[in-house]
């Protein structure tokens, strides 16, 4: 068992819904053990500030409202790799030593890092050689962190996609249009897959599986009996551009819409959902995941564990070694239950599945 006097918590990488809920749960669990908790602002940037940019996290600060609040009260960053930090003159400098010195000067004996696979890699490189105990909590709308079924923030993004498809379906029906919804996810198709199935999409295009726009057009004609009709297409931002699409400047969703309109003669429109998937209040499952993970991270530190990440497997919170996480990212595979379900329901999910 390990008893700490003071630990730090930070959020790193792109924001998502549920980060505040993790901060709240971890703070309550840690202060309940008599530990002092410092929130480090803006990821590692707060540790590079002079003096370090921190906030005392007490039960008063992390009241229940935080459970509902979107974003992160600590701020975050996606820039400024501490091993190659951009100086004002544009040159890059290794400032990792300063990060470690700041952690020590603040008297922090352990850290909870709420981040995606990229942040886990950076903090593993920073904290592990310095011998600072740390536990990661996975978060990202992309759900591409290896080692866990779900990351905090993912289900909120899926809810947003599902709601967008519900709304698009009525306007698609009124105008007998093809509606293409472009969703985030970077190089992984989890948001497209889960959101597409939840919202009843007719076509789901994911980066993991090749698609053929002629085959998609044939599918569209078949399900509409060759007449203009409502069709919902979900396109992940990371899919390859359609062959022969010369419009490099347009969004991938717009390119798919144009390609389908040309091939079918049916009217098509595109909506790019963008950062709406990251903002706002967390969905119920993200609140549960965040609360469980926040408490579990503290339990792991208390048990003397380090260099591991909280994870969700088979309906329960477990922990996985960081070695299996820093290899990321994770992708949808053809054996995924939802891929098979989508296919059986009659959704086009690609040529190779
Ligand atoms: O990784 C989360 C994510 O929202 C991706 O889905 C998306 O590609 C990217 O971040 C957007 O990053 P930014 O907010 O920096 O534009």
Short mmCIF file of C-alpha atoms and ligand atoms in Angstrom, two decimals:
data_model
loop_
_atom_site.label_atom_id
_atom_site.label_comp_id
_atom_site.label_asym_id
_atom_site.label_seq_id
_atom_site.Cartn_x
_atom_site.Cartn_y
_atom_site.Cartn_z
CA UNK A 1 0.00 0.00 0.00
CA UNK A 2 1.20 3.53 -0.79
CA UNK A 3 0.12 6.63 1.12
CA UNK A 4 0.87 9.89 -0.62
CA UNK A 5 0.87 13.36 0.85
CA UNK A 6 0.33 15.11 -2.44
CA UNK A 7 -0.58 14.02 -5.97
CA UNK A 8 -1.19 15.90 -9.23
CA UNK A 9 -3.94 15.51 -11.85
CA UNK A 10 -3.85 16.81 -15.40
CA UNK A 11 -5.72 16.56 -18.68
CA UNK A 12 -3.76 16.31 -21.93
CA UNK A 13 -4.64 16.19 -25.63
CA UNK A 14 -7.94 17.12 -27.28
CA UNK A 15 -10.80 17.78 -24.86
CA UNK A 16 -13.98 15.73 -24.69
CA UNK A 17 -16.98 15.36 -22.44
CA UNK A 18 -16.38 13.62 -19.10
CA UNK A 19 -12.94 15.01 -18.22
CA UNK A 20 -14.32 17.06 -15.34
CA UNK A 21 -16.16 14.01 -14.06
CA UNK A 22 -12.83 12.13 -13.85
CA UNK A 23 -11.20 15.09 -12.06
CA UNK A 24 -14.08 15.18 -9.58
CA UNK A 25 -14.05 11.45 -8.86
CA UNK A 26 -10.27 11.21 -8.48
CA UNK A 27 -10.14 14.28 -6.24
CA UNK A 28 -12.91 12.98 -3.98
CA UNK A 29 -11.26 9.56 -3.74
CA UNK A 30 -7.78 11.00 -3.07
CA UNK A 31 -8.82 13.66 -0.56
CA UNK A 32 -10.91 10.98 1.16
CA UNK A 33 -7.60 9.21 1.84
CA UNK A 34 -6.12 12.38 3.27
CA UNK A 35 -4.02 13.18 0.18
CA UNK A 36 -3.67 16.74 -1.09
CA UNK A 37 -4.53 17.09 -4.79
CA UNK A 38 -3.11 19.69 -7.16
CA UNK A 39 -4.63 20.27 -10.59
CA UNK A 40 -1.98 21.05 -13.22
CA UNK A 41 -3.26 23.47 -15.82
CA UNK A 42 -3.06 23.02 -19.59
CA UNK A 43 -1.40 19.61 -19.60
CA UNK A 44 2.38 19.81 -19.34
CA UNK A 45 2.30 23.54 -20.22
CA UNK A 46 1.32 24.38 -16.63
CA UNK A 47 4.49 22.65 -15.48
CA UNK A 48 6.61 24.70 -17.87
CA UNK A 49 5.14 28.00 -16.61
CA UNK A 50 6.96 30.11 -14.03
CA UNK A 51 5.71 29.62 -11.39
CA UNK A 52 3.93 26.37 -12.32
CA UNK A 53 0.28 26.97 -13.16
CA UNK A 54 -1.67 24.88 -10.65
CA UNK A 55 -4.92 24.88 -8.72
CA UNK A 56 -5.76 23.26 -5.37
CA UNK A 57 -8.38 20.61 -5.92
CA UNK A 58 -10.57 20.25 -2.85
CA UNK A 59 -14.02 18.77 -2.38
CA UNK A 60 -15.39 22.32 -2.48
CA UNK A 61 -13.83 22.94 -5.87
CA UNK A 62 -14.96 19.64 -7.40
CA UNK A 63 -18.60 19.80 -6.35
CA UNK A 64 -21.21 17.67 -8.14
CA UNK A 65 -21.80 20.27 -10.87
CA UNK A 66 -18.47 19.27 -12.30
CA UNK A 67 -19.97 15.90 -13.23
CA UNK A 68 -22.17 17.63 -15.79
CA UNK A 69 -19.73 20.21 -17.11
CA UNK A 70 -18.20 19.75 -20.56
CA UNK A 71 -14.55 20.43 -21.38
CA UNK A 72 -11.88 20.40 -18.69
CA UNK A 73 -11.66 22.85 -15.79
CA UNK A 74 -7.88 22.35 -15.88
CA UNK A 75 -7.43 23.25 -19.55
CA UNK A 76 -5.46 21.05 -21.91
CA UNK A 77 -3.06 21.20 -24.82
CA UNK A 78 -2.36 19.36 -28.04
CA UNK A 79 0.84 21.24 -28.77
CA UNK A 80 4.34 21.75 -27.41
CA UNK A 81 5.98 18.33 -27.17
CA UNK A 82 8.17 18.74 -24.03
CA UNK A 83 10.96 16.78 -25.75
CA UNK A 84 10.96 19.15 -28.74
CA UNK A 85 9.36 22.30 -27.40
CA UNK A 86 9.06 25.14 -29.92
CA UNK A 87 10.90 28.26 -28.74
CA UNK A 88 9.94 31.81 -29.77
CA UNK A 89 12.66 31.71 -32.44
CA UNK A 90 11.09 28.57 -33.94
CA UNK A 91 13.85 26.27 -32.72
CA UNK A 92 12.96 23.13 -30.78
CA UNK A 93 14.38 22.43 -27.34
CA UNK A 94 14.15 19.46 -24.96
CA UNK A 95 12.37 20.85 -21.89
CA UNK A 96 11.49 17.48 -20.34
CA UNK A 97 13.90 18.11 -17.45
CA UNK A 98 11.99 21.28 -16.53
CA UNK A 99 8.72 19.33 -16.38
CA UNK A 100 10.23 16.81 -13.95
CA UNK A 101 11.86 19.58 -11.89
CA UNK A 102 8.49 21.35 -11.57
CA UNK A 103 6.76 18.14 -10.45
CA UNK A 104 9.42 17.69 -7.76
CA UNK A 105 9.37 21.35 -6.69
CA UNK A 106 5.59 21.11 -6.18
CA UNK A 107 6.12 18.10 -3.91
CA UNK A 108 4.01 15.85 -6.13
CA UNK A 109 4.64 12.19 -5.31
CA UNK A 110 2.40 10.70 -8.02
CA UNK A 111 0.39 11.78 -11.05
CA UNK A 112 -2.93 10.90 -12.67
CA UNK A 113 -2.77 11.63 -16.39
CA UNK A 114 -6.10 11.84 -18.21
CA UNK A 115 -5.24 11.53 -21.88
CA UNK A 116 -5.29 9.65 -25.16
CA UNK A 117 -2.64 7.28 -26.48
CA UNK A 118 -0.38 10.14 -27.62
CA UNK A 119 -0.41 11.73 -24.17
CA UNK A 120 0.25 8.34 -22.55
CA UNK A 121 3.34 8.00 -24.74
CA UNK A 122 4.65 11.46 -23.80
CA UNK A 123 4.06 11.01 -20.06
CA UNK A 124 5.49 7.50 -20.09
CA UNK A 125 8.66 8.93 -21.58
CA UNK A 126 8.65 11.72 -18.99
CA UNK A 127 7.58 10.05 -15.76
CA UNK A 128 8.77 6.45 -15.96
CA UNK A 129 12.53 7.13 -16.23
CA UNK A 130 12.18 9.76 -13.45
CA UNK A 131 10.66 7.10 -11.15
CA UNK A 132 7.47 9.10 -10.56
CA UNK A 133 4.48 6.80 -9.91
CA UNK A 134 1.64 7.49 -12.33
CA UNK A 135 -1.63 6.07 -13.59
CA UNK A 136 -3.35 6.94 -16.87
CA UNK A 137 -7.07 7.39 -17.48
CA UNK A 138 -8.07 6.93 -21.16
CA UNK A 139 -10.09 9.69 -22.80
CA UNK A 140 -10.83 10.49 -26.42
CA UNK A 141 -13.87 10.74 -28.62
CA UNK A 142 -11.98 8.58 -31.14
CA UNK A 143 -12.01 5.54 -28.79
CA UNK A 144 -8.66 4.51 -30.25
CA UNK A 145 -6.70 4.03 -27.01
CA UNK A 146 -5.45 0.42 -26.92
CA UNK A 147 -6.20 -1.76 -23.90
CA UNK A 148 -9.70 -0.53 -23.12
CA UNK A 149 -13.07 -1.20 -24.72
CA UNK A 150 -14.12 2.40 -24.14
CA UNK A 151 -12.44 5.72 -23.40
CA UNK A 152 -14.11 8.63 -21.61
CA UNK A 153 -15.80 10.98 -24.10
CA UNK A 154 -16.52 8.41 -26.79
CA UNK A 155 -20.17 7.75 -25.95
CA UNK A 156 -20.97 11.46 -25.82
CA UNK A 157 -19.63 11.83 -29.36
CA UNK A 158 -21.68 8.79 -30.41
CA UNK A 159 -24.81 10.38 -28.90
CA UNK A 160 -24.16 13.54 -30.90
CA UNK A 161 -23.80 11.52 -34.11
CA UNK A 162 -26.98 9.56 -33.32
CA UNK A 163 -28.93 12.75 -32.70
CA UNK A 164 -27.56 14.36 -35.86
CA UNK A 165 -28.73 11.36 -37.90
CA UNK A 166 -32.17 11.53 -36.28
CA UNK A 167 -32.42 15.16 -37.34
CA UNK A 168 -30.99 14.58 -40.80
CA UNK A 169 -33.40 11.70 -41.43
CA UNK A 170 -36.48 13.94 -41.39
CA UNK A 171 -35.04 16.52 -43.76
CA UNK A 172 -33.64 13.72 -45.95
CA UNK A 173 -37.13 12.20 -46.14
CA UNK A 174 -38.83 15.53 -46.94
CA UNK A 175 -36.48 16.22 -49.85
CA UNK A 176 -35.72 12.64 -50.87
CA UNK A 177 -32.02 13.43 -50.55
CA UNK A 178 -28.83 11.64 -49.76
CA UNK A 179 -27.47 13.13 -46.53
CA UNK A 180 -23.78 12.59 -45.84
CA UNK A 181 -22.64 13.15 -42.25
CA UNK A 182 -18.87 13.54 -41.81
CA UNK A 183 -17.73 12.55 -38.33
CA UNK A 184 -14.41 12.75 -36.48
CA UNK A 185 -12.27 9.85 -35.31
CA UNK A 186 -8.89 10.59 -36.87
CA UNK A 187 -7.72 7.24 -38.37
CA UNK A 188 -10.21 5.08 -36.47
CA UNK A 189 -13.81 4.36 -37.42
CA UNK A 190 -15.34 3.78 -33.97
CA UNK A 191 -17.40 7.00 -33.91
CA UNK A 192 -18.69 6.35 -37.45
CA UNK A 193 -19.53 2.72 -36.64
CA UNK A 194 -21.25 3.22 -33.28
CA UNK A 195 -22.96 6.49 -34.27
CA UNK A 196 -23.96 5.11 -37.66
CA UNK A 197 -25.57 1.98 -36.23
CA UNK A 198 -27.27 3.99 -33.46
CA UNK A 199 -28.65 6.46 -36.01
CA UNK A 200 -29.73 3.89 -38.61
CA UNK A 201 -27.27 4.88 -41.34
CA UNK A 202 -27.60 3.14 -44.70
CA UNK A 203 -23.88 3.48 -45.42
CA UNK A 204 -20.98 3.67 -42.93
CA UNK A 205 -17.55 4.44 -44.34
CA UNK A 206 -14.62 3.81 -41.98
CA UNK A 207 -10.87 4.30 -42.52
CA UNK A 208 -10.25 0.63 -41.73
CA UNK A 209 -12.22 -0.76 -44.70
CA UNK A 210 -11.89 0.00 -48.41
CA UNK A 211 -14.99 1.28 -50.13
CA UNK A 212 -15.99 1.63 -53.76
CA UNK A 213 -18.16 4.64 -54.56
CA UNK A 214 -19.73 2.84 -57.52
CA UNK A 215 -20.75 0.02 -55.17
CA UNK A 216 -22.09 2.57 -52.67
CA UNK A 217 -24.14 4.19 -55.48
CA UNK A 218 -25.50 0.77 -56.47
CA UNK A 219 -26.43 0.14 -52.82
CA UNK A 220 -28.18 3.54 -52.66
CA UNK A 221 -30.16 2.83 -55.83
CA UNK A 222 -31.14 -0.63 -54.57
CA UNK A 223 -32.43 0.56 -51.17
CA UNK A 224 -34.34 3.44 -52.78
CA UNK A 225 -35.72 1.22 -55.59
CA UNK A 226 -33.95 3.42 -58.12
CA UNK A 227 -35.89 6.53 -57.20
CA UNK A 228 -34.61 9.54 -55.23
CA UNK A 229 -35.23 8.75 -51.59
CA UNK A 230 -33.87 9.45 -48.15
CA UNK A 231 -30.42 7.94 -47.60
CA UNK A 232 -28.14 8.45 -44.61
CA UNK A 233 -24.40 8.09 -45.15
CA UNK A 234 -21.84 8.38 -42.34
CA UNK A 235 -18.30 9.11 -43.51
CA UNK A 236 -15.40 9.07 -41.05
CA UNK A 237 -12.98 11.94 -41.57
CA UNK A 238 -10.09 9.50 -41.99
CA UNK A 239 -11.37 7.57 -45.05
CA UNK A 240 -9.44 7.74 -48.31
CA UNK A 241 -10.65 10.31 -50.83
CA UNK A 242 -12.72 8.78 -53.63
CA UNK A 243 -10.72 7.91 -56.74
CA UNK A 244 -10.97 10.64 -59.36
CA UNK A 245 -12.08 13.32 -56.89
CA UNK A 246 -10.07 16.34 -57.91
CA UNK A 247 -11.36 18.71 -55.24
CA UNK A 248 -8.57 18.47 -52.68
CA UNK A 249 -9.90 21.51 -50.81
CA UNK A 250 -13.34 20.12 -50.02
CA UNK A 251 -14.11 18.02 -46.96
CA UNK A 252 -14.12 14.28 -47.43
CA UNK A 253 -17.86 14.24 -46.64
CA UNK A 254 -18.51 16.78 -49.40
CA UNK A 255 -16.46 14.70 -51.84
CA UNK A 256 -18.58 11.64 -51.02
CA UNK A 257 -21.79 13.66 -51.47
CA UNK A 258 -20.68 14.96 -54.88
CA UNK A 259 -19.53 11.48 -55.91
CA UNK A 260 -22.88 9.94 -55.00
CA UNK A 261 -24.90 12.73 -56.59
CA UNK A 262 -22.96 12.30 -59.83
CA UNK A 263 -23.35 8.53 -59.84
CA UNK A 264 -27.03 8.35 -58.83
CA UNK A 265 -28.47 11.61 -60.11
CA UNK A 266 -30.03 12.05 -56.65
CA UNK A 267 -29.65 15.28 -54.73
CA UNK A 268 -26.99 15.02 -51.99
CA UNK A 269 -25.85 17.27 -49.15
CA UNK A 270 -23.07 17.08 -46.59
CA UNK A 271 -22.93 18.07 -42.92
CA UNK A 272 -19.57 18.18 -41.14
CA UNK A 273 -20.23 17.56 -37.45
CA UNK A 274 -16.79 18.69 -36.24
CA UNK A 275 -16.20 19.80 -32.68
CA UNK A 276 -19.87 19.44 -31.73
CA UNK A 277 -18.79 15.86 -30.99
CA UNK A 278 -16.37 17.03 -28.32
CA UNK A 279 -18.33 19.75 -26.53
CA UNK A 280 -21.14 19.82 -24.03
CA UNK A 281 -22.35 17.78 -21.11
CA UNK A 282 -21.23 14.12 -20.95
CA UNK A 283 -23.62 11.30 -21.83
CA UNK A 284 -24.69 9.01 -18.99
CA UNK A 285 -22.21 6.24 -19.79
CA UNK A 286 -19.32 8.72 -19.92
CA UNK A 287 -20.31 9.97 -16.45
CA UNK A 288 -20.28 6.41 -15.15
CA UNK A 289 -17.01 5.54 -16.87
CA UNK A 290 -15.36 8.77 -15.69
CA UNK A 291 -16.50 8.28 -12.10
CA UNK A 292 -15.34 4.65 -12.03
CA UNK A 293 -12.00 5.41 -13.70
CA UNK A 294 -11.27 8.42 -11.46
CA UNK A 295 -11.76 6.38 -8.30
CA UNK A 296 -9.96 3.36 -9.73
CA UNK A 297 -6.91 5.45 -10.64
CA UNK A 298 -6.58 6.52 -7.00
CA UNK A 299 -7.09 2.94 -5.81
CA UNK A 300 -4.31 1.80 -8.12
CA UNK A 301 -1.89 4.43 -6.82
CA UNK A 302 -2.85 3.54 -3.25
CA UNK A 303 -2.14 -0.10 -4.00
CA UNK A 304 1.38 0.84 -5.12
CA UNK A 305 0.69 0.38 -8.84
CA UNK A 306 2.31 2.60 -11.46
CA UNK A 307 2.81 2.81 -15.23
CA UNK A 308 -0.65 1.39 -15.86
CA UNK A 309 -3.98 2.66 -17.19
CA UNK A 310 -7.54 2.20 -15.99
CA UNK A 311 -9.53 0.26 -18.58
CA UNK A 312 -13.04 -1.04 -19.22
CA UNK A 313 -13.39 -4.74 -20.03
CA UNK A 314 -16.44 -6.95 -19.88
CA UNK A 315 -18.50 -4.47 -17.89
CA UNK A 316 -15.93 -3.75 -15.21
CA UNK A 317 -13.01 -1.42 -14.47
CA UNK A 318 -9.62 -3.11 -14.64
CA UNK A 319 -6.09 -1.90 -15.21
CA UNK A 320 -3.69 -2.65 -18.05
CA UNK A 321 0.09 -2.20 -18.20
CA UNK A 322 1.25 0.91 -20.05
CA UNK A 323 3.45 -1.20 -22.39
CA UNK A 324 0.31 -2.32 -24.20
CA UNK A 325 -1.09 1.21 -24.42
CA UNK A 326 1.81 3.21 -25.84
CA UNK A 327 1.75 1.12 -29.00
CA UNK A 328 -1.52 2.81 -30.11
CA UNK A 329 -3.77 3.73 -31.83
CA UNK A 330 -6.47 1.06 -31.93
CA UNK A 331 -8.65 0.33 -34.96
CA UNK A 332 -12.01 -1.27 -35.77
CA UNK A 333 -11.56 -4.82 -36.98
CA UNK A 334 -13.83 -6.79 -39.28
CA UNK A 335 -14.81 -9.16 -36.46
CA UNK A 336 -16.31 -6.33 -34.40
CA UNK A 337 -19.86 -7.26 -33.34
CA UNK A 338 -21.23 -3.96 -34.60
CA UNK A 339 -19.58 -4.34 -38.01
CA UNK A 340 -21.25 -7.72 -38.38
CA UNK A 341 -24.55 -6.35 -37.06
CA UNK A 342 -24.46 -3.37 -39.43
CA UNK A 343 -23.80 -5.67 -42.38
CA UNK A 344 -26.62 -8.03 -41.43
CA UNK A 345 -29.00 -5.09 -41.01
CA UNK A 346 -28.25 -4.14 -44.63
CA UNK A 347 -25.79 -1.29 -44.10
CA UNK A 348 -22.95 -0.88 -46.58
CA UNK A 349 -19.73 -0.99 -44.53
CA UNK A 350 -17.09 -1.49 -47.19
CA UNK A 351 -15.81 -3.92 -49.81
CA UNK A 352 -13.46 -6.04 -47.72
CA UNK A 353 -15.90 -6.94 -44.92
O1 LIG B 1 -8.56 13.15 -31.37
C1 LIG B 1 -9.74 13.85 -31.19
C2 LIG B 1 -10.06 14.69 -32.40
O2 LIG B 1 -11.29 15.36 -32.17
C3 LIG B 1 -10.11 13.91 -33.72
O3 LIG B 1 -11.29 13.18 -33.87
C4 LIG B 1 -9.94 15.03 -34.71
O4 LIG B 1 -9.36 14.57 -35.91
C5 LIG B 1 -8.99 15.96 -34.01
O5 LIG B 1 -9.07 15.67 -32.62
C6 LIG B 1 -9.27 17.42 -34.20
O6 LIG B 1 -8.26 18.13 -33.59
P1 LIG B 1 -8.31 19.71 -33.37
O7 LIG B 1 -9.30 19.98 -32.26
O8 LIG B 1 -6.92 20.04 -32.96
O9 LIG B 1 -8.72 20.31 -34.65
#
